[in-house]
Short mmCIF file of C-alpha atoms and ligand atoms in Angstrom, two decimals:
data_model
loop_
_atom_site.label_atom_id
_atom_site.label_comp_id
_atom_site.label_asym_id
_atom_site.label_seq_id
_atom_site.Cartn_x
_atom_site.Cartn_y
_atom_site.Cartn_z
CA MET A 1 -63.90 56.18 -7.59
CA LEU A 2 -62.84 55.06 -4.04
CA CYS A 3 -58.98 56.25 -1.76
CA TYR A 4 -57.99 54.30 0.98
CA SER A 5 -54.49 55.91 2.78
CA THR A 6 -51.85 55.11 2.71
CA ARG A 7 -51.93 53.73 6.52
CA ASN A 8 -55.13 51.60 6.34
CA LYS A 9 -55.94 49.78 3.17
CA LYS A 10 -58.79 48.86 4.53
CA LYS A 11 -60.20 52.16 5.30
CA THR A 12 -61.85 53.58 2.40
CA VAL A 13 -63.84 57.25 1.91
CA THR A 14 -65.95 59.15 -1.91
CA PHE A 15 -62.68 60.55 -3.86
CA LYS A 16 -65.07 63.85 -2.76
CA GLU A 17 -64.24 63.15 0.35
CA ALA A 18 -60.32 62.34 -0.10
CA VAL A 19 -60.11 66.18 -1.43
CA ILE A 20 -61.92 68.28 0.87
CA LYS A 21 -60.57 66.43 3.86
CA GLY A 22 -56.68 66.48 2.84
CA LEU A 23 -55.49 64.50 4.89
CA ALA A 24 -56.46 61.00 5.64
CA GLU A 25 -57.47 60.72 10.40
CA ASP A 26 -54.56 58.23 11.19
CA GLY A 27 -51.96 61.24 9.21
CA GLY A 28 -52.08 59.12 5.80
CA LEU A 29 -51.95 59.70 1.83
CA TYR A 30 -55.09 59.54 0.32
CA LEU A 31 -54.33 57.62 -2.96
CA PRO A 32 -56.91 55.65 -5.65
CA ILE A 33 -58.09 52.16 -4.75
CA LYS A 34 -56.78 50.86 -7.78
CA PHE A 35 -55.32 52.58 -11.80
CA PRO A 36 -57.18 52.57 -14.45
CA LYS A 37 -55.46 50.40 -16.85
CA PHE A 38 -55.62 52.49 -21.14
CA ASP A 39 -54.20 50.04 -23.24
CA PRO A 40 -50.82 50.54 -25.23
CA GLY A 41 -53.73 50.84 -28.67
CA TYR A 42 -54.97 53.97 -26.20
CA PHE A 43 -51.34 56.01 -26.28
CA SER A 44 -49.79 55.20 -29.76
CA SER A 45 -53.11 56.96 -31.02
CA LEU A 46 -52.67 59.96 -29.10
CA ASP A 47 -52.17 62.24 -31.87
CA ALA A 48 -55.09 63.16 -32.60
CA LYS A 49 -56.19 64.44 -28.92
CA SER A 50 -55.49 67.63 -27.96
CA PHE A 51 -54.05 68.09 -24.80
CA ARG A 52 -57.64 69.06 -22.44
CA GLU A 53 -59.52 65.87 -24.47
CA MET A 54 -56.95 63.77 -22.97
CA SER A 55 -57.11 65.52 -19.35
CA PHE A 56 -60.78 64.50 -19.37
CA GLU A 57 -60.32 61.70 -20.30
CA ILE A 58 -58.37 60.44 -17.64
CA ALA A 59 -59.64 62.41 -15.54
CA GLU A 60 -62.55 61.45 -16.36
CA GLN A 61 -62.10 57.78 -15.03
CA TYR A 62 -61.61 58.71 -10.90
CA LEU A 63 -64.45 61.18 -10.79
CA SER A 64 -67.57 59.99 -13.46
CA ASP A 65 -69.60 58.25 -10.89
CA GLU A 66 -68.63 61.76 -8.60
CA VAL A 67 -68.97 64.34 -11.50
CA SER A 68 -71.27 65.42 -13.93
CA THR A 69 -69.57 65.12 -17.97
CA ILE A 70 -70.23 68.86 -18.31
CA GLU A 71 -69.05 69.58 -14.73
CA LEU A 72 -65.61 68.31 -15.07
CA GLU A 73 -65.60 69.66 -18.75
CA SER A 74 -65.76 72.84 -16.88
CA ILE A 75 -63.09 72.31 -15.18
CA ILE A 76 -61.19 70.73 -16.68
CA ASP A 77 -61.41 73.09 -19.46
CA ASP A 78 -60.75 76.12 -16.99
CA SER A 79 -57.09 74.68 -15.40
CA ILE A 80 -55.64 72.70 -18.39
CA ASN A 81 -55.38 76.15 -19.81
CA PHE A 82 -52.20 76.52 -21.45
CA PRO A 83 -49.77 74.01 -22.82
CA ALA A 84 -47.34 72.00 -21.56
CA PRO A 85 -44.80 71.55 -25.01
CA VAL A 86 -41.83 69.66 -25.23
CA LYS A 87 -38.59 70.88 -26.53
CA HIS A 88 -36.10 69.66 -27.79
CA LEU A 89 -32.35 70.62 -26.69
CA HIS A 90 -30.07 68.53 -28.38
CA GLU A 91 -29.35 64.53 -29.46
CA ASN A 92 -31.18 62.86 -27.06
CA PHE A 93 -32.41 65.17 -24.70
CA PHE A 94 -35.30 67.37 -24.48
CA SER A 95 -37.24 70.17 -21.79
CA LEU A 96 -41.01 69.47 -20.96
CA GLU A 97 -41.76 73.22 -20.41
CA LEU A 98 -43.94 73.23 -17.41
CA PHE A 99 -44.32 76.96 -17.16
CA HIS A 100 -46.31 78.20 -18.65
CA GLY A 101 -49.56 78.86 -16.73
CA PRO A 102 -49.94 81.77 -14.28
CA THR A 103 -47.41 81.82 -11.81
CA LEU A 104 -45.08 80.17 -14.25
CA ALA A 105 -44.36 76.39 -12.29
CA PHE A 106 -46.02 73.40 -13.11
CA LYS A 107 -48.13 74.03 -9.52
CA ASP A 108 -50.29 76.07 -11.57
CA PHE A 109 -52.08 72.65 -13.37
CA GLY A 110 -52.42 70.57 -9.37
CA ALA A 111 -54.00 74.71 -8.01
CA ARG A 112 -55.86 74.95 -10.58
CA PHE A 113 -57.79 71.92 -11.00
CA MET A 114 -58.35 71.30 -6.74
CA ALA A 115 -59.80 74.76 -6.46
CA ARG A 116 -62.37 74.20 -9.27
CA LEU A 117 -63.21 70.53 -8.41
CA LEU A 118 -63.28 72.34 -5.04
CA GLY A 119 -65.53 74.76 -5.74
CA HIS A 120 -67.77 71.98 -7.12
CA PHE A 121 -67.69 69.68 -4.13
CA ILE A 122 -68.92 72.38 -1.76
CA LYS A 123 -71.18 74.12 -3.86
CA ASP A 124 -74.15 71.86 -2.64
CA THR A 125 -73.55 72.82 1.16
CA ASN A 126 -74.33 76.55 1.23
CA ARG A 127 -72.35 76.93 3.32
CA GLU A 128 -68.67 79.16 3.13
CA LEU A 129 -65.34 77.07 2.73
CA ASN A 130 -61.99 78.32 3.94
CA ILE A 131 -58.76 77.80 2.50
CA LEU A 132 -55.63 78.07 4.57
CA VAL A 133 -52.83 77.38 3.29
CA ALA A 134 -48.92 78.38 5.51
CA THR A 135 -46.30 79.83 2.26
CA SER A 136 -42.13 80.03 1.91
CA GLY A 137 -43.40 81.69 -1.32
CA ASP A 138 -44.57 79.82 -4.44
CA THR A 139 -46.79 76.96 -3.40
CA GLY A 140 -48.82 80.05 -2.13
CA SER A 141 -49.00 82.22 -5.44
CA ALA A 142 -49.88 79.17 -7.06
CA VAL A 143 -52.92 78.85 -5.13
CA ALA A 144 -54.26 82.06 -4.53
CA SER A 145 -53.73 82.36 -8.97
CA GLY A 146 -55.51 79.30 -9.15
CA PHE A 147 -58.33 79.95 -5.68
CA TYR A 148 -58.97 83.29 -7.11
CA ASN A 149 -62.74 84.04 -7.95
CA VAL A 150 -63.79 80.61 -6.81
CA GLU A 151 -67.20 81.32 -6.16
CA GLY A 152 -68.51 79.95 -1.67
CA ILE A 153 -64.18 79.57 -1.57
CA ASN A 154 -61.98 81.82 0.72
CA VAL A 155 -57.71 81.52 0.63
CA HIS A 156 -56.42 82.60 3.47
CA VAL A 157 -52.50 82.62 2.95
CA LEU A 158 -49.81 83.12 5.60
CA TYR A 159 -46.68 84.16 5.19
CA PRO A 160 -43.55 85.42 6.86
CA LYS A 161 -42.93 88.63 6.28
CA GLY A 162 -40.34 89.96 4.70
CA ARG A 163 -38.54 86.71 4.03
CA VAL A 164 -40.99 86.46 0.69
CA SER A 165 -39.19 87.89 -2.24
CA GLU A 166 -40.38 91.12 -4.20
CA PHE A 167 -42.11 88.98 -6.68
CA GLN A 168 -43.08 86.47 -4.76
CA GLU A 169 -44.83 89.18 -2.44
CA MET A 170 -46.83 90.52 -5.06
CA GLN A 171 -48.25 87.67 -6.46
CA LEU A 172 -49.89 87.27 -3.20
CA THR A 173 -51.13 90.66 -2.20
CA THR A 174 -52.50 92.01 -4.85
CA TYR A 175 -55.28 89.78 -6.21
CA GLY A 176 -57.40 90.83 -3.20
CA GLY A 177 -61.72 89.51 -3.94
CA ASN A 178 -60.98 86.49 -2.27
CA ILE A 179 -58.17 86.00 -1.99
CA HIS A 180 -56.30 87.64 2.49
CA ALA A 181 -53.03 87.53 1.89
CA LEU A 182 -51.87 87.73 5.56
CA GLU A 183 -48.37 88.89 6.35
CA VAL A 184 -47.11 86.58 9.29
CA GLU A 185 -44.73 89.11 11.54
CA GLY A 186 -42.28 85.84 12.24
CA SER A 187 -40.41 82.87 10.34
CA PHE A 188 -42.46 80.18 7.43
CA ASP A 189 -42.19 77.47 10.92
CA ASP A 190 -44.85 80.25 12.89
CA CYS A 191 -47.12 80.57 10.04
CA GLN A 192 -46.81 76.26 9.75
CA LYS A 193 -47.77 76.22 13.14
CA LEU A 194 -50.44 78.60 13.16
CA VAL A 195 -52.08 76.75 10.22
CA LYS A 196 -51.92 74.18 12.30
CA ALA A 197 -53.05 75.60 15.25
CA ALA A 198 -56.00 76.78 13.75
CA PHE A 199 -56.32 73.53 12.47
CA SER A 200 -57.18 71.90 16.37
CA ASP A 201 -59.32 74.42 17.87
CA ASN A 202 -62.45 73.33 18.45
CA GLU A 203 -64.17 76.15 18.64
CA LEU A 204 -62.65 77.28 15.21
CA THR A 205 -63.29 73.93 13.54
CA SER A 206 -67.26 74.32 14.79
CA ARG A 207 -68.15 77.83 13.73
CA LEU A 208 -65.94 77.73 10.42
CA ASN A 209 -65.74 74.43 7.54
CA ILE A 210 -62.13 74.98 7.04
CA SER A 211 -59.30 73.50 4.92
CA SER A 212 -55.52 73.39 3.18
CA ALA A 213 -54.56 73.77 -0.52
CA ASN A 214 -51.55 71.62 0.55
CA SER A 215 -49.58 69.61 -1.76
CA ILE A 216 -50.13 66.27 -0.24
CA ASN A 217 -53.73 66.24 -1.69
CA ILE A 218 -55.11 63.74 -4.50
CA ALA A 219 -56.87 66.53 -6.45
CA ARG A 220 -53.06 68.37 -7.03
CA LEU A 221 -51.82 65.34 -7.72
CA LEU A 222 -54.04 63.91 -10.85
CA PRO A 223 -53.39 66.62 -13.00
CA GLN A 224 -50.29 65.88 -13.00
CA SER A 225 -50.62 62.98 -14.65
CA PHE A 226 -51.67 64.37 -17.30
CA TYR A 227 -48.83 66.23 -18.88
CA TYR A 228 -46.93 63.05 -18.53
CA VAL A 229 -49.05 61.41 -21.08
CA ASN A 230 -49.49 65.10 -22.90
CA ALA A 231 -45.58 64.82 -23.96
CA PHE A 232 -45.55 60.89 -25.17
CA LYS A 233 -47.71 62.54 -28.20
CA GLU A 234 -44.71 64.01 -28.99
CA PHE A 235 -42.67 60.69 -28.33
CA ALA A 236 -45.32 57.94 -30.87
CA GLY A 237 -43.89 56.06 -32.58
CA ASN A 238 -40.42 56.63 -31.39
CA LYS A 239 -38.04 53.45 -31.10
CA GLU A 240 -36.65 54.79 -28.60
CA PRO A 241 -37.67 54.28 -25.12
CA LEU A 242 -38.70 57.07 -23.09
CA ILE A 243 -37.10 58.07 -19.45
CA PHE A 244 -38.48 60.88 -17.74
CA SER A 245 -35.96 63.33 -15.23
CA VAL A 246 -37.89 64.74 -12.00
CA PRO A 247 -36.61 67.37 -10.12
CA SER A 248 -37.81 66.32 -6.78
CA GLY A 249 -38.94 67.57 -3.82
CA ASN A 250 -42.43 65.98 -2.20
CA LEU A 251 -42.04 63.56 -4.83
CA GLY A 252 -45.64 65.52 -5.38
CA ASN A 253 -44.35 65.39 -9.39
CA LEU A 254 -42.56 61.19 -9.67
CA THR A 255 -45.71 60.34 -8.12
CA ALA A 256 -48.13 61.82 -10.39
CA GLY A 257 -45.43 59.90 -13.76
CA VAL A 258 -45.23 56.34 -11.45
CA ILE A 259 -49.48 56.93 -11.60
CA ALA A 260 -49.09 57.97 -15.17
CA LYS A 261 -47.05 54.69 -16.19
CA LYS A 262 -49.36 52.63 -13.74
CA MET A 263 -52.16 53.65 -16.31
CA GLY A 264 -50.22 52.10 -18.46
CA LEU A 265 -49.03 55.26 -20.23
CA PRO A 266 -45.16 53.19 -21.94
CA VAL A 267 -42.56 54.59 -20.32
CA LYS A 268 -39.20 52.92 -19.69
CA SER A 269 -38.34 54.58 -15.92
CA PHE A 270 -37.90 57.65 -13.82
CA ILE A 271 -35.04 59.19 -12.47
CA SER A 272 -35.39 61.39 -9.57
CA ALA A 273 -33.20 64.31 -9.75
CA THR A 274 -32.14 65.28 -6.09
CA ASN A 275 -30.11 68.58 -5.29
CA ARG A 276 -28.33 68.24 -1.47
CA ASN A 277 -31.85 67.21 -0.14
CA ASP A 278 -31.11 63.48 -0.52
CA VAL A 279 -33.03 61.48 1.56
CA PHE A 280 -34.84 60.14 -1.34
CA THR A 281 -31.04 59.03 -2.95
CA GLU A 282 -30.43 57.92 -0.51
CA TYR A 283 -33.27 55.68 0.09
CA ILE A 284 -33.25 54.11 -3.29
CA ASP A 285 -28.91 53.51 -2.33
CA THR A 286 -29.29 52.18 0.70
CA GLY A 287 -33.24 51.13 1.45
CA LYS A 288 -33.05 53.45 3.84
CA PHE A 289 -35.16 56.40 4.72
CA VAL A 290 -33.90 58.82 6.68
CA PRO A 291 -35.46 61.84 7.28
CA ARG A 292 -33.55 64.89 8.22
CA ALA A 293 -33.91 68.75 8.65
CA SER A 294 -33.57 70.56 5.31
CA VAL A 295 -31.05 72.71 3.62
CA LYS A 296 -31.00 75.08 1.83
CA THR A 297 -29.64 75.17 -2.20
CA LEU A 298 -29.99 77.32 -5.05
CA SER A 299 -33.05 75.21 -6.25
CA ASN A 300 -35.12 75.77 -3.42
CA ALA A 301 -38.19 74.40 -4.04
CA MET A 302 -36.18 70.57 -3.70
CA ASP A 303 -34.96 71.75 0.06
CA VAL A 304 -37.35 68.83 1.41
CA GLY A 305 -36.43 66.74 3.88
CA ASP A 306 -38.63 64.75 4.56
CA PRO A 307 -40.94 63.88 1.21
CA SER A 308 -44.36 63.08 2.44
CA ASN A 309 -45.28 61.41 -1.01
CA PHE A 310 -42.87 59.04 -0.54
CA GLU A 311 -45.55 57.24 1.97
CA ARG A 312 -47.51 57.35 -1.30
CA LEU A 313 -44.51 56.03 -3.35
CA HIS A 314 -44.15 52.82 -0.72
CA SER A 315 -47.91 52.02 -0.52
CA ILE A 316 -47.99 51.83 -4.82
CA TYR A 317 -44.43 49.87 -5.32
CA GLY A 318 -44.95 47.58 -0.95
CA ASN A 319 -41.18 47.76 -1.34
CA LYS A 320 -38.14 49.03 -1.75
CA ARG A 321 -36.83 46.72 -4.77
CA LEU A 322 -39.80 47.06 -7.21
CA MET A 323 -39.70 50.18 -6.73
CA ALA A 324 -35.87 51.09 -7.59
CA GLU A 325 -36.81 48.52 -11.05
CA ASP A 326 -38.88 51.66 -11.97
CA ILE A 327 -37.22 54.47 -10.80
CA LEU A 328 -32.75 55.66 -10.53
CA SER A 329 -32.03 58.29 -8.34
CA PHE A 330 -28.60 61.02 -8.32
CA THR A 331 -27.76 63.90 -6.02
CA PHE A 332 -25.97 67.57 -7.07
CA SER A 333 -24.80 70.12 -5.65
CA ASP A 334 -25.39 74.04 -5.96
CA GLU A 335 -21.77 74.49 -7.44
CA GLU A 336 -22.38 71.81 -11.09
CA THR A 337 -25.77 73.01 -11.01
CA LEU A 338 -24.39 76.73 -11.45
CA SER A 339 -21.76 75.13 -14.38
CA THR A 340 -24.64 72.88 -15.96
CA ILE A 341 -26.40 76.37 -16.08
CA LYS A 342 -24.07 77.79 -18.30
CA GLU A 343 -23.05 74.18 -19.77
CA ILE A 344 -26.39 73.99 -21.40
CA TYR A 345 -26.74 77.45 -22.51
CA ASN A 346 -23.17 78.10 -23.79
CA ASN A 347 -24.49 74.29 -25.79
CA THR A 348 -28.44 75.33 -27.12
CA GLY A 349 -28.36 78.95 -26.15
CA TYR A 350 -31.93 77.18 -23.94
CA ILE A 351 -31.93 78.67 -20.26
CA ILE A 352 -33.34 76.51 -18.06
CA ASP A 353 -33.77 77.68 -14.16
CA PRO A 354 -32.06 75.72 -11.27
CA HIS A 355 -34.35 73.27 -11.15
CA GLY A 356 -33.86 71.84 -14.46
CA ALA A 357 -30.08 72.27 -14.53
CA VAL A 358 -30.41 69.70 -11.88
CA GLY A 359 -33.40 67.07 -13.72
CA TYR A 360 -30.85 67.85 -17.04
CA LEU A 361 -27.66 66.88 -14.78
CA ALA A 362 -29.70 63.67 -13.86
CA ALA A 363 -30.48 62.95 -17.28
CA ASN A 364 -27.13 62.94 -18.31
CA LYS A 365 -25.01 61.18 -15.42
CA ASN A 366 -27.57 58.30 -16.98
CA ALA A 367 -26.81 58.93 -20.51
CA ASP A 368 -27.76 55.52 -22.90
CA PRO A 369 -27.28 57.50 -25.96
CA SER A 370 -30.52 54.80 -27.60
CA VAL A 371 -32.52 56.25 -25.18
CA ASN A 372 -34.92 60.28 -25.12
CA TYR A 373 -34.50 61.56 -21.66
CA VAL A 374 -37.46 64.20 -20.96
CA VAL A 375 -36.12 66.76 -18.28
CA LEU A 376 -39.23 68.26 -16.28
CA GLU A 377 -38.42 71.80 -16.26
CA THR A 378 -40.06 72.68 -13.34
CA ALA A 379 -40.67 76.47 -13.47
CA HIS A 380 -39.03 79.39 -15.87
CA TYR A 381 -36.29 81.12 -14.99
CA SER A 382 -36.83 84.35 -14.41
CA LYS A 383 -38.24 83.13 -11.47
CA PHE A 384 -34.65 82.10 -10.52
CA HIS A 385 -33.66 85.78 -12.49
CA GLN A 386 -30.85 85.71 -9.14
CA THR A 387 -28.83 82.30 -10.20
CA VAL A 388 -29.27 82.37 -13.56
CA GLU A 389 -27.73 86.07 -14.11
CA LYS A 390 -24.93 84.75 -11.55
CA ALA A 391 -24.10 81.59 -13.61
CA LEU A 392 -25.10 83.62 -17.41
CA ASN A 393 -23.57 86.21 -16.05
CA ILE A 394 -26.37 88.41 -19.04
CA LYS A 395 -29.86 90.35 -17.80
CA CYS A 396 -32.92 88.22 -17.78
CA GLU A 397 -35.75 89.29 -18.99
CA ILE A 398 -38.90 89.12 -17.30
CA PRO A 399 -42.58 87.77 -18.82
CA ASP A 400 -45.09 89.91 -18.67
CA ARG A 401 -46.82 87.21 -16.74
CA LEU A 402 -44.72 87.86 -13.74
CA LYS A 403 -45.47 91.87 -14.18
CA SER A 404 -48.51 91.74 -14.55
CA CYS A 405 -48.86 92.28 -10.31
CA LEU A 406 -46.61 94.70 -11.05
CA GLY A 407 -48.11 99.01 -10.16
CA LYS A 408 -51.28 96.56 -8.99
CA GLU A 409 -52.24 98.11 -4.62
CA LYS A 410 -50.86 95.64 -2.91
CA GLN A 411 -53.93 94.51 0.51
CA SER A 412 -52.44 92.33 3.28
CA THR A 413 -52.92 92.02 7.35
CA VAL A 414 -49.78 92.68 9.54
CA ILE A 415 -49.97 89.71 12.20
CA GLN A 416 -48.27 88.91 15.08
CA PRO A 417 -47.24 84.90 14.85
CA ALA A 418 -50.20 84.55 17.92
CA PHE A 419 -53.35 81.90 17.30
CA ASN A 420 -55.43 84.21 19.07
CA GLU A 421 -55.40 86.88 16.85
CA LEU A 422 -55.44 84.55 13.26
CA LYS A 423 -58.54 82.90 14.75
CA SER A 424 -60.60 86.47 15.85
CA LEU A 425 -59.52 87.49 12.10
CA LEU A 426 -60.99 84.23 10.90
CA LEU A 427 -64.09 84.53 12.99
CA ASN A 428 -65.41 88.23 11.93
C1 PLP B 501 -42.28 72.31 -6.31
C2 PLP B 501 -41.74 72.30 -7.28
C3 PLP B 501 -40.40 71.22 -6.75
C4 PLP B 501 -40.49 69.93 -6.32
O1 PLP B 501 -41.77 69.32 -6.52
P1 PLP B 501 -42.15 68.25 -5.26
O2 PLP B 501 -43.29 67.61 -6.61
O3 PLP B 501 -42.59 68.60 -4.79
O4 PLP B 501 -41.02 66.77 -5.98
C5 PLP B 501 -39.62 71.17 -8.30
N1 PLP B 501 -39.10 72.55 -9.05
C6 PLP B 501 -40.27 72.85 -8.64
C7 PLP B 501 -39.47 74.35 -9.41
C8 PLP B 501 -41.28 73.16 -7.80
O5 PLP B 501 -41.89 74.76 -7.84
#
């Protein structure tokens, strides 16, 4: 399937090129030139299919001309290898649990799929690929875990020394092998600047094959559409329409849902739930898109002031009126987030994380008794145990897979936020 740049529809590249490049040369994001359409019968007969089979059938529509059936099956087997169950909360409210992967957040789906697809695409180049990623915590751990042991790829994770949580740091620094943790004596912005400088350094880019594992990569987006389709399976035969409520930051998850709908998934609409970083909510309300600096909240993975996937949504819908027919959006404060974590726990015994809580608030605001609401629970609550413990006054249990890095040896290299240091390290 060819992909186009959101800034120039006429400029198309192969899916392979889109995955390797990440960002188009004109600064646009890649989107497939069309969304394959499944007929309604497909979605009402999903019952007999496993999550993997169904994911394969979707992926095949985009990749069959560039990846062999056997290869694609193995990529799916290695990446869609943990469940995404739908749990009933109460009445017409459900939680789609996307945290059963190795780093306990939905980003595992995208990172694992992308790592394996990229590994496949570079196989015949005979040149090692160096992935550079700057992280404030979560993206880095999903990428490190996803790319661990993928042949032909080295990952360099840059994180701000002393500014990520203890767990996050352990997740970044205990893999070893092809994962290299670089502890930068500076801020997240410094890490990002170093990565940008590397991409624009001619000597480095000519001597090394470098790429990014940024969340804007089309290979991270595509697999996220699989779990929307899989979740629909739970509601097949149900007459009530379905609305997904998506805790939103960079709008990747929301865009993946929209793509599933464009493929024919019978969803009534989406709700984009935002915290105080409500640039997108404001756009849906007013038609004006005004990016600004982000503010810190309890649902910190959604603290995004200039959501990059807006450009994709805009390209898919063309205008605000059509977008607002499919997408509602509401914004909530930290106080509301805390009291909702408590309310859900008291009423149902379910512990929801701060991001899911914002999603639940938005679904509850729309509350129509004739609709089934599916809230995307984007991370396991234990990743945000301090907030949850504060809201509930209980001690959270930490799951074994989060604890698995405990006691392993930390391996990292401390560098100054100076490009020359990074450069010589990469060249050696
Ligand atoms: C990344 C992330 C989000 C935001 O998702 P986007 O695709 O950027 O909108 C929400 N919740 C959690 C836990 C995340 O890690």
